[in-house]
PDB file of C-alpha atoms in Angstrom:
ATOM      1  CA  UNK A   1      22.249  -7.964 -50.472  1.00 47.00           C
ATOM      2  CA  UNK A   2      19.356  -9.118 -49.048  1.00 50.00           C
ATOM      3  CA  UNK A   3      20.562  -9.634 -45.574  1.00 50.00           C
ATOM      4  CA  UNK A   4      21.941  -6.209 -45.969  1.00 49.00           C
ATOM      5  CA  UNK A   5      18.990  -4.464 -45.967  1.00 47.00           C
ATOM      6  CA  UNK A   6      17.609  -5.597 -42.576  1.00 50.00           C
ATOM      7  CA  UNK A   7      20.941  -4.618 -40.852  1.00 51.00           C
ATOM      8  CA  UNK A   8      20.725  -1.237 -41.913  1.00 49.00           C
ATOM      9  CA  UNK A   9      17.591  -0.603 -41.414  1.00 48.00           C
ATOM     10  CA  UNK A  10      17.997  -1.391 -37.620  1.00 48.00           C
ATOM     11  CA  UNK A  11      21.300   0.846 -37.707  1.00 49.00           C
ATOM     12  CA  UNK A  12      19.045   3.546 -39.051  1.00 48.00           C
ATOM     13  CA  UNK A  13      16.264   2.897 -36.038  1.00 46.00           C
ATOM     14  CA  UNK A  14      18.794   2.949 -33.663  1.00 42.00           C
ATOM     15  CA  UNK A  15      20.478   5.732 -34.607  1.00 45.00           C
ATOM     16  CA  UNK A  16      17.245   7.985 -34.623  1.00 46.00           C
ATOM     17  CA  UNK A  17      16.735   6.878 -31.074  1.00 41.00           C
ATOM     18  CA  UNK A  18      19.565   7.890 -30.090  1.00 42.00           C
ATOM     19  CA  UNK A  19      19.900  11.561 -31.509  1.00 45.00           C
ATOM     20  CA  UNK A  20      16.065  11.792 -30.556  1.00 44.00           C
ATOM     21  CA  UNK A  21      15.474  14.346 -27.466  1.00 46.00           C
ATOM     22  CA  UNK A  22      15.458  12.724 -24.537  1.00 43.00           C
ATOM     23  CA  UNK A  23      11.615  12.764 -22.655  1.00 41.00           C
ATOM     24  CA  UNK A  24      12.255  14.575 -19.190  1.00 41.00           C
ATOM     25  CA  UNK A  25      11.517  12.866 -16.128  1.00 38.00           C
ATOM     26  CA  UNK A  26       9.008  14.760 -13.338  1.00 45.00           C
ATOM     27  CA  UNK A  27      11.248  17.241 -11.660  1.00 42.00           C
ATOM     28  CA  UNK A  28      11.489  16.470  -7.984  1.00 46.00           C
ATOM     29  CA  UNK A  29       9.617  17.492  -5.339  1.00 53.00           C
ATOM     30  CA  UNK A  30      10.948  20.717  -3.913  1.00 54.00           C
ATOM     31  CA  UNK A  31      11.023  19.576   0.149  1.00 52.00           C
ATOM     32  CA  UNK A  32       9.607  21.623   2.860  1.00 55.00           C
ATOM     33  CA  UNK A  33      11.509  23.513   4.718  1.00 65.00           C
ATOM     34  CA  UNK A  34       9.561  23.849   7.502  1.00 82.00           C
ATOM     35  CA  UNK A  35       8.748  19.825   8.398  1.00 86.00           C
ATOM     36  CA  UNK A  36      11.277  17.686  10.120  1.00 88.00           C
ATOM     37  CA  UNK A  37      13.597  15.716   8.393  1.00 91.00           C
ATOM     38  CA  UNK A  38      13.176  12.120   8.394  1.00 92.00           C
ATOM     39  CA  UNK A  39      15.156   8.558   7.918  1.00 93.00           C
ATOM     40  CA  UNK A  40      14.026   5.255   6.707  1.00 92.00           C
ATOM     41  CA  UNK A  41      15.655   2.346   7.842  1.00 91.00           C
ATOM     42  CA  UNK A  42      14.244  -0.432   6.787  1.00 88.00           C
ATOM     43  CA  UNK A  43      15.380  -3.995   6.080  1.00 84.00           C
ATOM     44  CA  UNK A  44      12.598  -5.862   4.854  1.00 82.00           C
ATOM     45  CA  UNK A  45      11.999  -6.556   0.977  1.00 84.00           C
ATOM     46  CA  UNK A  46       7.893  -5.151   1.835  1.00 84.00           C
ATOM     47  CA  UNK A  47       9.325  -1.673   1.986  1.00 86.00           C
ATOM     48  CA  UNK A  48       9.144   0.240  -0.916  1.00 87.00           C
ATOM     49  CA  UNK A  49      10.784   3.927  -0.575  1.00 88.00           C
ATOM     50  CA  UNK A  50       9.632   5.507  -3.875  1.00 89.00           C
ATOM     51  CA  UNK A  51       6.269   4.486  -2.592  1.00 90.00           C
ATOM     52  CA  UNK A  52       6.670   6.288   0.457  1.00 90.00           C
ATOM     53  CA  UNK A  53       8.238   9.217  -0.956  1.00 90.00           C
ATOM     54  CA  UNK A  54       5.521   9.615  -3.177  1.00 90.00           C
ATOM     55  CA  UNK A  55       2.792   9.332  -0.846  1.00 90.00           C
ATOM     56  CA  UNK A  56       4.343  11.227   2.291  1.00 89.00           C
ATOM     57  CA  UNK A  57       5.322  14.632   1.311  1.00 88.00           C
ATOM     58  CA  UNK A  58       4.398  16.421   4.450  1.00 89.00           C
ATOM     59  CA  UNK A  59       8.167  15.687   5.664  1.00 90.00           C
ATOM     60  CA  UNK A  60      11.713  15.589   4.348  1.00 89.00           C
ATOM     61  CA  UNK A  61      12.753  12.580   3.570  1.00 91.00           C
ATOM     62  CA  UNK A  62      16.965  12.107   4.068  1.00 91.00           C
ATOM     63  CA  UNK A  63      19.368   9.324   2.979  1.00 91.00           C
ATOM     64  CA  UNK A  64      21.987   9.862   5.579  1.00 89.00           C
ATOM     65  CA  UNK A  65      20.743   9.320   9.529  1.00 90.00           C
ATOM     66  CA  UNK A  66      23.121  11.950  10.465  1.00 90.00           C
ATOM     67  CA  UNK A  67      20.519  14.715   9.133  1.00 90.00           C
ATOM     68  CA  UNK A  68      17.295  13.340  10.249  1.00 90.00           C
ATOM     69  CA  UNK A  69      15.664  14.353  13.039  1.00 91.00           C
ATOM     70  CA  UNK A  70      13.199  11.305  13.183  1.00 92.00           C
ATOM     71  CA  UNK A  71      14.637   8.168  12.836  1.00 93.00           C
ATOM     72  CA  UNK A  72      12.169   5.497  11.883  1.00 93.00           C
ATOM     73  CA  UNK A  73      13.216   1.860  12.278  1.00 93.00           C
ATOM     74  CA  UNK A  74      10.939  -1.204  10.740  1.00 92.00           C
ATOM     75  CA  UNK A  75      11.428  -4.290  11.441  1.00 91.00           C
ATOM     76  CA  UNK A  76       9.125  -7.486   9.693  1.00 90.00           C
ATOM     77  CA  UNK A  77       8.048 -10.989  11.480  1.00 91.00           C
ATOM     78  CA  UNK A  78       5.837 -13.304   9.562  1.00 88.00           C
ATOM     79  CA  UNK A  79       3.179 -14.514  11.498  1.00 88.00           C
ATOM     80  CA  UNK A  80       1.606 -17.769  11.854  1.00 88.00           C
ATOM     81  CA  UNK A  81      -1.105 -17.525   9.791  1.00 86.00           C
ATOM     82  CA  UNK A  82       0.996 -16.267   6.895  1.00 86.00           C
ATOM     83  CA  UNK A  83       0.463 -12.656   7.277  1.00 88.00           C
ATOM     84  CA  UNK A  84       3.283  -9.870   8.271  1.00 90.00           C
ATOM     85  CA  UNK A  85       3.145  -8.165  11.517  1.00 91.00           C
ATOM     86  CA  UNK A  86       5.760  -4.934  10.844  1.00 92.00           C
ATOM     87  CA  UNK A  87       7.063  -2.967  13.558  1.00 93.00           C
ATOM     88  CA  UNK A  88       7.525   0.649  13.450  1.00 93.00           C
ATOM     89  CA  UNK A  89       9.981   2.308  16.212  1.00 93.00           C
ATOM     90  CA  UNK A  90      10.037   6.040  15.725  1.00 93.00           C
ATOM     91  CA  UNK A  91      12.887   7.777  17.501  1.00 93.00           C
ATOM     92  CA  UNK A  92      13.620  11.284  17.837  1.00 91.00           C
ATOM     93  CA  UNK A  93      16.837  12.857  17.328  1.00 90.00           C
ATOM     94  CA  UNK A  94      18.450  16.615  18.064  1.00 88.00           C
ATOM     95  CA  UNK A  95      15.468  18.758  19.083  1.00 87.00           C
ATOM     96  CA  UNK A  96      13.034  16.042  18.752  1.00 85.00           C
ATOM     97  CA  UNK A  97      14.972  13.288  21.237  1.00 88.00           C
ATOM     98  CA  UNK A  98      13.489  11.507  23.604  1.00 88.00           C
ATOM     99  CA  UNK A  99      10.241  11.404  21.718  1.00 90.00           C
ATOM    100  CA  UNK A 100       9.914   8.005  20.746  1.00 92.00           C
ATOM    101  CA  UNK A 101       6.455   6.013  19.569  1.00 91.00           C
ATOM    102  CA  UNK A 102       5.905   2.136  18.309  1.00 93.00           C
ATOM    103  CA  UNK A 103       3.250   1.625  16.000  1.00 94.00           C
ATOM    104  CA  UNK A 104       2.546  -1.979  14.726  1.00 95.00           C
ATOM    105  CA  UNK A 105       0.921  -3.053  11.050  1.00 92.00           C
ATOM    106  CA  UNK A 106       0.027  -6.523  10.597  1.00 93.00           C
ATOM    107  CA  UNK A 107      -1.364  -8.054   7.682  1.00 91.00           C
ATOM    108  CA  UNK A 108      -3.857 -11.167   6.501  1.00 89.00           C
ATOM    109  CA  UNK A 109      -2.060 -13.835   4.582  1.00 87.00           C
ATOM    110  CA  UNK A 110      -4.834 -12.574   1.732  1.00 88.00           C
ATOM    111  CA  UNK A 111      -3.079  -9.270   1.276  1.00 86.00           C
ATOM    112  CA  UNK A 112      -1.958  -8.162  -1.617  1.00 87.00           C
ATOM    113  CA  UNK A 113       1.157  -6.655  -1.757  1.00 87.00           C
ATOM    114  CA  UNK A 114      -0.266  -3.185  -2.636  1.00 89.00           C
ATOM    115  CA  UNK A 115      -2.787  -3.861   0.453  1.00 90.00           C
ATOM    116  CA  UNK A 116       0.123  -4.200   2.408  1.00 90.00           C
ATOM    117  CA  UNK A 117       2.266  -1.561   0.972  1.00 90.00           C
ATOM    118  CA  UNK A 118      -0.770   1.015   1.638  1.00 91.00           C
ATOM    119  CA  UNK A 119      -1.100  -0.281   5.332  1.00 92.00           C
ATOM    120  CA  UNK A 120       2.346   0.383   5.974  1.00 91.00           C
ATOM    121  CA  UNK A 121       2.300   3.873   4.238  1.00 92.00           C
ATOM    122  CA  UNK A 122      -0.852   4.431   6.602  1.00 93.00           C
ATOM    123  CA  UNK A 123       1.175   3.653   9.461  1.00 93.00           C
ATOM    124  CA  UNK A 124       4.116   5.684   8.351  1.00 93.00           C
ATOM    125  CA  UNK A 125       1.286   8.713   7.943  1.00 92.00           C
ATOM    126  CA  UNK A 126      -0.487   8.042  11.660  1.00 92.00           C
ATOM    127  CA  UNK A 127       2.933   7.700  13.359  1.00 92.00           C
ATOM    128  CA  UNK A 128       4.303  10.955  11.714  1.00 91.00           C
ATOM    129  CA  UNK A 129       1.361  13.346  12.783  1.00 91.00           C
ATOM    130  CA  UNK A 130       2.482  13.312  16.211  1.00 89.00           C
ATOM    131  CA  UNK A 131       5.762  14.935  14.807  1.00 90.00           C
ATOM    132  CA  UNK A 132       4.737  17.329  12.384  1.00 89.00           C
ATOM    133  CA  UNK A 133       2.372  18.115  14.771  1.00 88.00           C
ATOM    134  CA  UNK A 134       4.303  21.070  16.085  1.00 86.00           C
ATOM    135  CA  UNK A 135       6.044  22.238  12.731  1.00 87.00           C
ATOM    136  CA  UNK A 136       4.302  25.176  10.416  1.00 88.00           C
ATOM    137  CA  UNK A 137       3.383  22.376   8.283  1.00 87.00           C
ATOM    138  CA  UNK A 138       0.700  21.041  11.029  1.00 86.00           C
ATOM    139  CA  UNK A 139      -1.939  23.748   9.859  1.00 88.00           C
ATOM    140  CA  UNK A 140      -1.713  22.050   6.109  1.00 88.00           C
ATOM    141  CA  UNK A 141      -2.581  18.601   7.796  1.00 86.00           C
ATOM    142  CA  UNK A 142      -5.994  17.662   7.237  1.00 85.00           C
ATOM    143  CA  UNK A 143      -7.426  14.712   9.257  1.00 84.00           C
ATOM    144  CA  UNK A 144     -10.423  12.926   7.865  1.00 84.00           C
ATOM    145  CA  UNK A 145     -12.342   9.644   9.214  1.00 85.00           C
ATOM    146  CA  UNK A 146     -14.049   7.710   7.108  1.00 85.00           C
ATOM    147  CA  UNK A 147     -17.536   6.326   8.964  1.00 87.00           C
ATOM    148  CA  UNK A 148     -18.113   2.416   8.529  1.00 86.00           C
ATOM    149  CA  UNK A 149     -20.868   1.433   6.823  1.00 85.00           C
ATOM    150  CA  UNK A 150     -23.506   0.200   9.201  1.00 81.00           C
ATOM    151  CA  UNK A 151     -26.361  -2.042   8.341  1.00 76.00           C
ATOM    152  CA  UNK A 152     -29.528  -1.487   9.218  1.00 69.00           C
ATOM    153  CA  UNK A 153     -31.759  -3.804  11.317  1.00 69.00           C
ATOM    154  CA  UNK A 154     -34.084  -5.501   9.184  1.00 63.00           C
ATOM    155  CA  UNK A 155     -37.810  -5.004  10.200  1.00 66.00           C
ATOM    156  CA  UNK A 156     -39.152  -7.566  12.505  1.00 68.00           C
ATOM    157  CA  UNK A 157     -40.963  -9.994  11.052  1.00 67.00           C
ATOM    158  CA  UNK A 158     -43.102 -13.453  12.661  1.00 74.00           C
ATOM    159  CA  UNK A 159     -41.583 -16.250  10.863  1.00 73.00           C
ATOM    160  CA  UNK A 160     -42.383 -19.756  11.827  1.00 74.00           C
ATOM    161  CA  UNK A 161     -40.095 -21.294   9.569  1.00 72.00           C
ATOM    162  CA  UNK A 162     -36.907 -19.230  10.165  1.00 72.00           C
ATOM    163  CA  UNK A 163     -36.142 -18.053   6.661  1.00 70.00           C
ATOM    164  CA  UNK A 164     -35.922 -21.535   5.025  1.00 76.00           C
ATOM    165  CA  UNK A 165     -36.325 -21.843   1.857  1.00 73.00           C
ATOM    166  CA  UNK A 166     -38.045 -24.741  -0.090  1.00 72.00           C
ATOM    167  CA  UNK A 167     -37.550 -26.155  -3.553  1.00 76.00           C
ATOM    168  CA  UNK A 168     -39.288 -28.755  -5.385  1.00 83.00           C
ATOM    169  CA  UNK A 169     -38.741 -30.054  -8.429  1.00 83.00           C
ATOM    170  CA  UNK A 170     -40.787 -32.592 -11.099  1.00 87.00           C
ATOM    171  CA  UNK A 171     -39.338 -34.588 -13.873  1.00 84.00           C
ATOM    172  CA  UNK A 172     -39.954 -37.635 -15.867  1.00 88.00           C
ATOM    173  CA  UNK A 173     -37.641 -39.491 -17.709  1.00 83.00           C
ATOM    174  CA  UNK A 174     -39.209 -42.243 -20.666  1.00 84.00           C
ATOM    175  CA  UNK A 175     -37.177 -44.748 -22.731  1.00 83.00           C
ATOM    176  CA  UNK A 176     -38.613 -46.901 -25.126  1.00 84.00           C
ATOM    177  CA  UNK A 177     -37.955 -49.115 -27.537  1.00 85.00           C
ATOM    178  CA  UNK A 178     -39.476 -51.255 -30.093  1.00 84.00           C
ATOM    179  CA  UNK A 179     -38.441 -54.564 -32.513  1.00 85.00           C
ATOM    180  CA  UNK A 180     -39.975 -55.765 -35.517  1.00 87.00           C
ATOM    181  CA  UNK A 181     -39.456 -58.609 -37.628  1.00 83.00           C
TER     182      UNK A 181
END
């Protein structure tokens, strides 16, 4: 009876699961009517689509090359040094053929993969722009820069010794020992 109990129990837990109303997933993103419609072809296990569709919603993004009007093409070659250097052929199709761009993304053998997974959305984004550029959608498009961060010059200063830096340090170490009879 004992062993019973347990059984049902997890019966009862997965039947209350079950009839319990399912949570909704985020609806999709209507697309835009107005931008060109664009296909993804790429290869390479550092692409990651739902990435891209999330982040690039300025275009319509299409899973048959037979609708698009931009075909983009990626193609990945490590490098020596252990990095990624990812190719990016754009190529226009119906009104937008013979418009055709290369953009290249390479990345340090440090990068993360979300490092490199934002360097190729940038890419994506900077190589687009040129496209959408001429679409209803251009006048949503904001540009920004962001300015480096320069240092300033320190203040000249005389010094003979060239910024070296000195350190001195006493001690004294005693042992001792004694014997008596």
């Amino acid at each position: 009876m004992r062993r019973a109990l347990p059984t049902i129990g997890s019966i009862g837990a997965v039947t209350a699961l079950l009839l319990s109303p399912a949570r909704a997933q985020e609806p999709a993103q209507e697309p835009v009517e107005e931008t060109i419609r664009v296909f993804l072809d790429c290869q390479t296990f550092l692409c990651d689509y739902d990435h891209f569709r999330r982040e690039i919603t300025f275009i319509n993004w299409v899973r048959d090359r037979q609708d698009a009007q931009l075909h983009i093409l990626v193609t990945a070659l490590q490098t020596g040094g252990g990095g990624w250097e990812l190719t990016f052929a754009f190529i226009g199709l119906e009104d937008l053929a013979g418009r055709e761009d290369t953009l290249r993304y390479v990345s340090s053998n440090t990068d993360t993969s979300d490092e490199i997974r934002s360097g190729m959305t940038q890419t994506l984004k900077l190589g687009l722009v040129r496209y959408v550029a001429r679409t209803p959608v251009a006048e949503r498009i904001s540009i920004t820069y962001d300015v480096p961060m320069v240092e300033t010059p320190a203040l000249a200063v005389d010094d003979p010794w060239n910024l070296w830096s000195f350190s001195v340090r006493v001690g004294i170490d005693l042992d001792g020992e004694s014997q008596q009879r």
